[in-house]
CSV table of C-alpha atoms in Angstrom, one decimal:
chain,number,residue,atom,x,y,z
A,1,MET,CA,-1.5,-14.9,39.8
A,2,ASP,CA,1.6,-15.0,37.0
A,3,ILE,CA,1.9,-11.8,35.0
A,4,TYR,CA,2.4,-14.1,32.2
A,5,THR,CA,-0.9,-16.5,32.7
A,6,SER,CA,-3.8,-15.5,30.7
A,7,LYS,CA,-6.4,-13.7,32.3
A,8,LEU,CA,-9.0,-14.4,29.6
A,9,SER,CA,-10.8,-17.5,29.4
A,10,PRO,CA,-9.6,-20.4,27.2
A,11,ALA,CA,-11.8,-20.3,24.6
A,12,VAL,CA,-11.1,-16.5,24.1
A,13,ASP,CA,-7.3,-17.5,23.8
A,14,TYR,CA,-8.0,-19.9,21.3
A,15,GLY,CA,-10.2,-17.5,19.3
A,16,ALA,CA,-7.5,-15.2,19.5
A,17,GLY,CA,-5.0,-17.6,18.6
A,18,ALA,CA,-6.7,-18.6,15.6
A,19,PHE,CA,-7.1,-15.0,14.5
A,20,LEU,CA,-3.4,-14.1,14.6
A,21,LEU,CA,-2.8,-17.4,12.6
A,22,LEU,CA,-4.8,-15.9,9.9
A,23,ILE,CA,-3.3,-12.6,10.1
A,24,ALA,CA,0.2,-14.2,10.1
A,25,ILE,CA,-0.6,-16.0,7.1
A,26,LEU,CA,-2.0,-13.2,5.1
A,27,SER,CA,0.9,-10.9,6.1
A,28,ILE,CA,3.4,-13.7,5.5
A,29,VAL,CA,2.2,-14.6,1.8
A,30,GLY,CA,1.1,-11.1,0.7
A,31,ASN,CA,4.2,-9.4,1.6
A,32,LEU,CA,6.2,-12.4,0.3
A,33,LEU,CA,4.6,-11.7,-3.0
A,34,VAL,CA,5.4,-8.0,-3.3
A,35,LEU,CA,9.0,-8.7,-2.5
A,36,LEU,CA,9.3,-11.7,-5.3
A,37,LEU,CA,7.7,-9.3,-7.6
A,38,ALA,CA,9.9,-6.6,-6.8
A,39,TYR,CA,13.1,-9.0,-7.1
A,40,LYS,CA,11.7,-10.2,-10.8
A,41,ARG,CA,11.9,-6.7,-11.7
A,42,SER,CA,14.7,-5.2,-9.6
A,43,SER,CA,16.7,-4.4,-12.7
A,44,GLN,CA,13.9,-2.0,-13.8
A,45,MET,CA,13.3,-0.6,-10.2
A,46,LYS,CA,13.5,3.3,-9.6
A,47,PRO,CA,14.9,4.5,-6.7
A,48,PRO,CA,11.8,5.4,-4.7
A,49,GLU,CA,10.4,2.0,-5.1
A,50,LEU,CA,13.1,0.9,-2.4
A,51,LEU,CA,11.1,2.8,0.0
A,52,SER,CA,7.7,0.5,-0.5
A,53,VAL,CA,9.9,-2.5,-0.6
A,54,ASN,CA,11.3,-1.5,2.8
A,55,LEU,CA,7.6,-1.4,3.8
A,56,ALA,CA,7.1,-5.0,2.9
A,57,VAL,CA,10.1,-5.9,4.9
A,58,THR,CA,9.1,-4.2,8.0
A,59,ASP,CA,5.7,-5.9,7.7
A,60,LEU,CA,7.0,-9.3,7.1
A,61,GLY,CA,9.8,-9.0,9.8
A,62,ALA,CA,7.2,-8.4,12.3
A,63,ALA,CA,4.8,-11.4,11.4
A,64,VAL,CA,7.5,-13.8,11.2
A,65,SER,CA,9.6,-12.8,14.3
A,66,MET,CA,6.3,-12.1,16.8
A,67,TYR,CA,3.2,-13.8,15.5
A,68,PRO,CA,4.3,-17.7,16.1
A,69,LEU,CA,5.3,-17.0,19.7
A,70,SER,CA,2.2,-15.3,20.3
A,71,ILE,CA,0.0,-18.0,18.6
A,72,ALA,CA,1.5,-20.6,20.5
A,73,SER,CA,0.9,-18.6,23.8
A,74,SER,CA,-2.3,-18.0,23.2
A,75,TRP,CA,-2.9,-21.7,22.5
A,76,ASN,CA,-1.0,-22.7,25.6
A,77,HIS,CA,-3.1,-20.3,28.1
A,78,TYR,CA,0.3,-19.0,29.2
A,79,TRP,CA,3.0,-16.8,27.6
A,80,ILE,CA,6.0,-19.2,26.6
A,81,GLY,CA,9.2,-18.4,27.8
A,82,GLY,CA,8.9,-15.8,30.4
A,83,ASP,CA,11.1,-12.6,30.9
A,84,THR,CA,13.4,-13.3,28.1
A,85,THR,CA,10.9,-13.7,25.0
A,86,CYS,CA,8.5,-11.0,26.5
A,87,ILE,CA,11.5,-8.6,26.5
A,88,TYR,CA,12.1,-10.3,22.8
A,89,TYR,CA,8.6,-9.7,21.7
A,90,GLY,CA,8.2,-6.2,22.7
A,91,TRP,CA,11.5,-5.3,21.3
A,92,MET,CA,10.8,-6.7,17.7
A,93,GLY,CA,7.0,-5.2,18.2
A,94,PHE,CA,8.4,-1.7,18.6
A,95,PHE,CA,11.3,-1.8,16.3
A,96,PHE,CA,9.2,-2.8,13.2
A,97,GLY,CA,6.7,-0.5,14.5
A,98,VAL,CA,9.0,2.4,14.6
A,99,ALA,CA,10.6,1.3,11.3
A,100,SER,CA,7.0,1.3,9.5
A,101,ILE,CA,6.1,4.6,10.5
A,102,ALA,CA,9.5,5.9,9.6
A,103,THR,CA,9.4,4.6,6.4
A,104,LEU,CA,5.4,6.0,5.6
A,105,THR,CA,6.6,9.2,6.6
A,106,VAL,CA,9.8,9.4,4.2
A,107,MET,CA,7.3,8.3,1.4
A,108,ALA,CA,5.1,11.1,2.0
A,109,VAL,CA,8.1,13.7,1.9
A,110,VAL,CA,9.2,12.1,-1.5
A,111,ARG,CA,5.9,12.2,-3.0
A,112,PHE,CA,5.4,15.7,-1.9
A,113,THR,CA,8.9,16.8,-3.1
A,114,VAL,CA,7.8,15.1,-6.5
A,115,SER,CA,4.6,16.8,-7.0
A,116,MET,CA,6.5,20.1,-6.3
A,117,LYS,CA,8.0,19.6,-9.8
A,118,LEU,CA,5.4,17.9,-12.1
A,119,HIS,CA,7.1,20.0,-15.1
A,120,SER,CA,10.7,19.0,-14.5
A,121,HIS,CA,12.4,16.2,-15.9
A,122,MET,CA,15.6,16.5,-14.0
A,123,GLU,CA,16.8,14.3,-11.5
A,124,LYS,CA,15.1,14.6,-8.0
A,125,ILE,CA,16.5,12.0,-6.1
A,126,THR,CA,19.1,9.0,-6.7
A,127,LYS,CA,19.4,5.6,-5.4
A,128,ARG,CA,22.1,6.6,-3.1
A,129,THR,CA,19.9,9.2,-1.6
A,130,VAL,CA,17.1,6.7,-0.9
A,131,GLN,CA,19.6,4.3,0.4
A,132,VAL,CA,20.8,6.7,2.9
A,133,MET,CA,17.2,7.7,3.8
A,134,LEU,CA,16.3,3.7,4.4
A,135,ALA,CA,19.7,3.4,6.4
A,136,LEU,CA,18.2,6.1,8.8
A,137,THR,CA,15.1,5.0,9.1
A,138,TRP,CA,16.2,1.6,10.5
A,139,LEU,CA,18.9,3.2,12.6
A,140,TYR,CA,15.9,5.5,13.9
A,141,ALA,CA,13.9,2.4,14.6
A,142,LEU,CA,16.8,0.8,16.4
A,143,LEU,CA,17.6,3.7,18.6
A,144,TRP,CA,14.0,3.7,20.0
A,145,ALA,CA,14.0,0.1,20.4
A,146,VAL,CA,17.3,0.0,22.3
A,147,PHE,CA,16.0,2.9,24.8
A,148,PRO,CA,13.8,0.5,27.2
A,149,LEU,CA,16.8,-1.9,27.4
A,150,ILE,CA,18.9,0.8,28.9
A,151,GLY,CA,16.9,2.2,31.3
A,152,TRP,CA,14.6,4.8,29.6
A,153,GLY,CA,11.4,3.1,29.1
A,154,ALA,CA,10.7,-0.7,29.6
A,155,TYR,CA,9.2,-3.8,28.2
A,156,GLY,CA,6.8,-5.9,29.5
A,157,PRO,CA,3.5,-8.0,29.2
A,158,GLU,CA,0.0,-6.7,28.0
A,159,PRO,CA,-2.6,-6.6,31.0
A,160,PHE,CA,-4.3,-9.8,29.6
A,161,GLY,CA,-0.9,-11.9,29.8
A,162,LEU,CA,-0.5,-13.1,26.5
A,163,SER,CA,1.4,-10.4,24.8
A,164,CYS,CA,4.4,-8.0,25.5
A,165,THR,CA,5.0,-4.7,24.5
A,166,LEU,CA,6.2,-1.2,26.2
A,167,ALA,CA,5.4,-1.6,30.0
A,168,TRP,CA,3.1,1.2,30.2
A,169,ALA,CA,2.1,1.0,33.8
A,170,GLU,CA,6.1,0.8,34.8
A,171,MET,CA,6.7,3.8,33.0
A,172,LYS,CA,4.1,5.8,34.1
A,173,GLU,CA,6.2,6.1,37.6
A,174,HIS,CA,9.8,5.8,36.3
A,175,SER,CA,9.9,7.0,32.7
A,176,PRO,CA,7.2,9.3,32.0
A,177,SER,CA,9.3,11.6,29.6
A,178,PHE,CA,9.6,8.3,27.4
A,179,VAL,CA,5.7,7.9,27.0
A,180,ILE,CA,5.4,11.6,26.1
A,181,SER,CA,8.6,11.5,23.7
A,182,MET,CA,7.6,8.3,22.0
A,183,PHE,CA,4.2,9.1,21.2
A,184,ALA,CA,5.3,12.6,20.1
A,185,MET,CA,8.1,11.3,17.9
A,186,ASN,CA,6.4,7.8,16.5
A,187,LEU,CA,2.8,8.7,16.1
A,188,ALA,CA,1.9,12.4,16.5
A,189,ILE,CA,4.5,14.0,14.6
A,190,PRO,CA,4.5,11.7,12.0
A,191,ALA,CA,1.0,11.7,11.1
A,192,VAL,CA,1.1,15.5,11.3
A,193,ILE,CA,3.7,15.4,8.4
A,194,ILE,CA,2.0,12.8,6.5
A,195,VAL,CA,-1.1,14.5,6.5
A,196,PHE,CA,0.5,17.8,5.6
A,197,CYS,CA,2.4,16.3,2.8
A,198,TYR,CA,-0.8,14.5,1.0
A,199,PHE,CA,-3.1,17.7,1.4
A,200,GLY,CA,0.0,19.8,-0.1
A,201,ILE,CA,0.1,16.9,-3.2
A,202,THR,CA,-3.9,17.3,-3.3
A,203,LEU,CA,-3.8,21.1,-3.7
A,204,ARG,CA,-0.9,20.9,-6.2
A,205,LEU,CA,-2.6,18.4,-8.4
A,206,TYR,CA,-5.8,20.2,-8.5
A,207,PHE,CA,-4.2,23.4,-9.5
A,208,TYR,CA,-2.0,21.7,-12.2
A,209,TYR,CA,-4.9,19.6,-13.6
A,210,ASN,CA,-7.4,22.8,-13.8
A,211,SER,CA,-4.3,25.1,-15.1
A,212,LYS,CA,-5.2,26.7,-18.4
A,213,GLU,CA,-1.7,26.5,-19.4
A,214,ASN,CA,-1.6,22.7,-18.8
A,215,ILE,CA,-1.9,20.5,-22.3
A,216,SER,CA,-3.4,17.1,-22.2
A,217,ILE,CA,-0.1,15.5,-21.6
A,218,MET,CA,0.5,17.2,-18.3
A,219,GLN,CA,-3.2,16.6,-17.3
A,220,ASN,CA,-2.5,12.5,-18.0
A,221,LYS,CA,0.4,13.1,-15.6
A,222,VAL,CA,-1.7,14.6,-12.7
A,223,LYS,CA,-4.4,11.7,-13.4
A,224,LEU,CA,-1.3,9.2,-13.1
A,225,GLN,CA,-0.4,11.1,-9.8
A,226,ARG,CA,-3.6,11.2,-8.2
A,227,ARG,CA,-4.0,7.5,-8.5
A,228,LEU,CA,-0.6,6.8,-6.8
A,229,MET,CA,-1.4,9.3,-4.3
A,230,LEU,CA,-4.7,7.5,-3.2
A,231,ILE,CA,-2.8,4.5,-2.6
A,232,ALA,CA,-0.5,6.3,-0.4
A,233,VAL,CA,-2.9,7.3,1.6
A,234,LEU,CA,-4.8,4.2,1.9
A,235,ILE,CA,-1.5,2.8,3.0
A,236,SER,CA,-0.6,5.6,5.5
A,237,ALA,CA,-4.2,5.9,6.9
A,238,GLY,CA,-4.5,1.9,7.2
A,239,PHE,CA,-1.2,1.9,9.5
A,240,ILE,CA,-2.3,5.1,11.5
A,241,GLY,CA,-5.6,3.8,12.0
A,242,CYS,CA,-4.4,0.7,13.1
A,243,TRP,CA,-2.3,1.8,16.1
A,244,THR,CA,-3.9,4.6,17.2
A,245,PRO,CA,-6.9,2.9,19.0
A,246,TYR,CA,-3.8,1.0,20.7
A,247,GLY,CA,-2.1,4.0,21.3
A,248,ILE,CA,-5.3,5.6,23.1
A,249,VAL,CA,-5.9,2.6,25.5
A,250,SER,CA,-2.3,2.6,26.4
A,251,LEU,CA,-2.2,6.4,27.4
A,252,TRP,CA,-5.5,5.6,29.2
A,253,SER,CA,-4.0,3.0,31.2
A,254,ILE,CA,-1.5,5.3,32.4
A,255,TYR,CA,-3.2,8.7,33.1
A,256,SER,CA,-6.8,7.5,33.9
A,257,ASN,CA,-7.7,6.2,37.6
A,258,SER,CA,-10.1,3.7,36.1
A,259,SER,CA,-8.6,0.6,35.2
A,260,ILE,CA,-9.2,-1.4,31.7
A,261,THR,CA,-10.4,-4.9,31.5
A,262,PRO,CA,-8.4,-7.5,29.9
A,263,HIS,CA,-10.6,-8.0,27.2
A,264,VAL,CA,-10.7,-4.1,26.4
A,265,SER,CA,-7.0,-4.1,26.3
A,266,MET,CA,-6.8,-7.2,24.0
A,267,LEU,CA,-8.8,-5.9,21.2
A,268,PRO,CA,-7.0,-3.0,20.0
A,269,CYS,CA,-3.7,-5.0,20.4
A,270,LEU,CA,-5.1,-7.8,17.9
A,271,PHE,CA,-6.6,-4.9,15.6
A,272,ALA,CA,-2.9,-2.9,15.6
A,273,LYS,CA,-1.3,-6.4,14.3
A,274,THR,CA,-3.6,-6.6,11.4
A,275,SER,CA,-1.6,-3.4,9.8
A,276,THR,CA,1.0,-6.1,8.2
A,277,VAL,CA,-1.6,-7.2,5.9
A,278,TYR,CA,-3.2,-4.5,4.2
A,279,ASN,CA,-0.5,-3.0,2.2
A,280,PRO,CA,-0.4,-5.9,-0.2
A,281,LEU,CA,-4.1,-6.0,-0.6
A,282,ILE,CA,-4.3,-2.5,-1.4
A,283,TYR,CA,-1.6,-3.1,-4.1
A,284,TYR,CA,-3.8,-6.0,-5.3
A,285,ILE,CA,-7.2,-4.0,-5.5
A,286,PHE,CA,-5.8,-0.9,-6.8
A,287,SER,CA,-2.9,-2.1,-9.2
A,288,LYS,CA,-4.1,-4.2,-11.9
A,289,SER,CA,-0.7,-5.0,-12.9
A,290,PHE,CA,0.1,-6.2,-9.7
A,291,LYS,CA,-3.1,-8.3,-9.7
A,292,GLN,CA,-2.1,-9.7,-13.1
A,293,GLU,CA,1.3,-10.6,-12.3
A,294,VAL,CA,0.0,-12.4,-9.1
A,295,LYS,CA,-2.4,-14.4,-10.9
A,296,GLN,CA,0.3,-15.4,-13.5
A,297,LEU,CA,2.6,-16.4,-10.6
A,298,LEU,CA,0.0,-18.4,-9.1
A,299,CYS,CA,-0.8,-20.1,-12.5
A,300,ALA,CA,2.8,-20.9,-13.0
A,301,CYS,CA,2.8,-22.7,-9.6
A,302,ILE,CA,0.2,-25.0,-10.2
A,303,ARG,CA,0.7,-25.2,-13.9
A,304,SER,CA,-2.9,-24.5,-15.0
A,305,LYS,CA,-3.2,-24.9,-18.6
A,306,GLY,CA,-6.4,-22.5,-18.0
A,307,CYS,CA,-4.6,-19.5,-17.1
A,308,ARG,CA,-4.3,-16.9,-19.4
A,309,GLY,CA,-2.9,-13.4,-19.3
A,310,SER,CA,-0.7,-10.7,-20.9
A,311,HIS,CA,3.0,-10.9,-20.2
A,312,PRO,CA,4.5,-9.0,-17.2
A,313,GLU,CA,6.6,-7.3,-19.7
A,314,ASN,CA,3.5,-5.7,-21.5
A,315,LEU,CA,2.3,-4.2,-18.2
A,316,THR,CA,3.6,-0.9,-17.8
A,317,GLU,CA,2.5,0.2,-14.6
A,318,ASN,CA,4.5,0.0,-11.7
A,319,THR,CA,3.6,-3.4,-10.2
A,320,VAL,CA,4.7,-3.0,-6.9
A,321,CYS,CA,5.6,0.1,-5.7
A,322,VAL,CA,3.2,1.9,-6.8
A,323,VAL,CA,2.8,4.0,-3.6
A,324,CYS,CA,6.3,6.2,-4.9
A,325,ASP,CA,6.5,5.5,-8.2
A,326,GLY,CA,4.4,4.6,-11.5
A,327,THR,CA,4.9,4.2,-15.3
A,328,THR,CA,2.3,4.9,-18.2
A,329,VAL,CA,-0.9,3.2,-17.3
A,330,LYS,CA,-2.4,2.5,-20.8
A,331,GLU,CA,-5.1,0.2,-19.6
A,332,GLU,CA,-5.9,2.5,-16.8
A,333,LEU,CA,-5.9,5.9,-18.3
A,334,GLN,CA,-6.2,4.7,-22.0
A,335,LEU,CA,-3.3,6.9,-23.4
A,336,LYS,CA,-2.5,6.9,-27.0
A,337,PRO,CA,0.9,5.2,-28.2
A,338,LEU,CA,2.3,8.8,-29.1
A,339,PHE,CA,1.9,10.1,-25.5
A,340,ARG,CA,3.7,7.0,-23.7
A,341,LYS,CA,7.3,8.5,-23.3
A,342,HIS,CA,5.9,11.7,-22.1
A,343,THR,CA,3.6,10.5,-19.6
A,344,GLU,CA,5.9,9.2,-17.1
A,345,LEU,CA,5.8,10.5,-13.8
A,346,PRO,CA,8.4,12.9,-13.0
A,347,ILE,CA,9.6,10.6,-10.1
A,348,HIS,CA,11.0,8.3,-13.0
A,349,ASN,CA,13.3,10.8,-13.9
A,350,LEU,CA,15.3,10.2,-10.5
């Protein structure tokens, strides 16, 4: 049988295609909203906010460059384009995936650095520094995505025939070092760094909050930091949680003597693709100001007279990049006006 022929039934193919279509729509719409709102307030953005914008770019890039081809192939019951599009699809998936995990790792390190100096109002990071970090994340992702093209690793079809990724079975024989290095550098080590950073942040916030020397202003800073850390943890956990089952199944297919059925190999693959949807949903659920601006934007688009809400400029919480930055959250913390200028996160003084 042709390696690009679906190993699934037509009904399952149509179902998988419909699922991917839903994921593509949610991902494109959600991440476009994040980027649009970030653009509207670009003049007010702080340097670390670029990291969250970069994460939206990686998710949007994956959804636009990959999902249409996968959907069309599912409904065609055959991978469209053969070897050329297979390599393209695998390259795009690996490239944007590595860029995402690298961005999440940098975010965790930045937040940990900020938590070490809650009392400080001095500059901690500049826009230039963030731009350099972003450039390095993209270069890092590009480097790993190019390796299979030059012989260290390989791209190939998934066992069920309607998606392409790293050719696990082929690499077991020809590039075992790539498999070990890739999982270590792009899943295990980043996950350890992320867990260490957020665990360290949790401890520091706990001690700051319970310190007898802290005044109420410092406790307000800690509360806001704690809320932003929760969002950051959810975003990181969502990405790692989505890709871990796929990584486990891939390693199992390489090192286990038992074969994996096409249906079993398809499920973690589909689940991993949902990682591009979670971030806008997390922003929408946990950021009241982001939710408010989304509603106002939608109301403006449909010109509904029934839509009411406060103006965006009256919202002081960071509306998009709540992972790395934030301002006074009057609505949530109900701080008194005289504390406003004192309760900004230290990360604002970057």
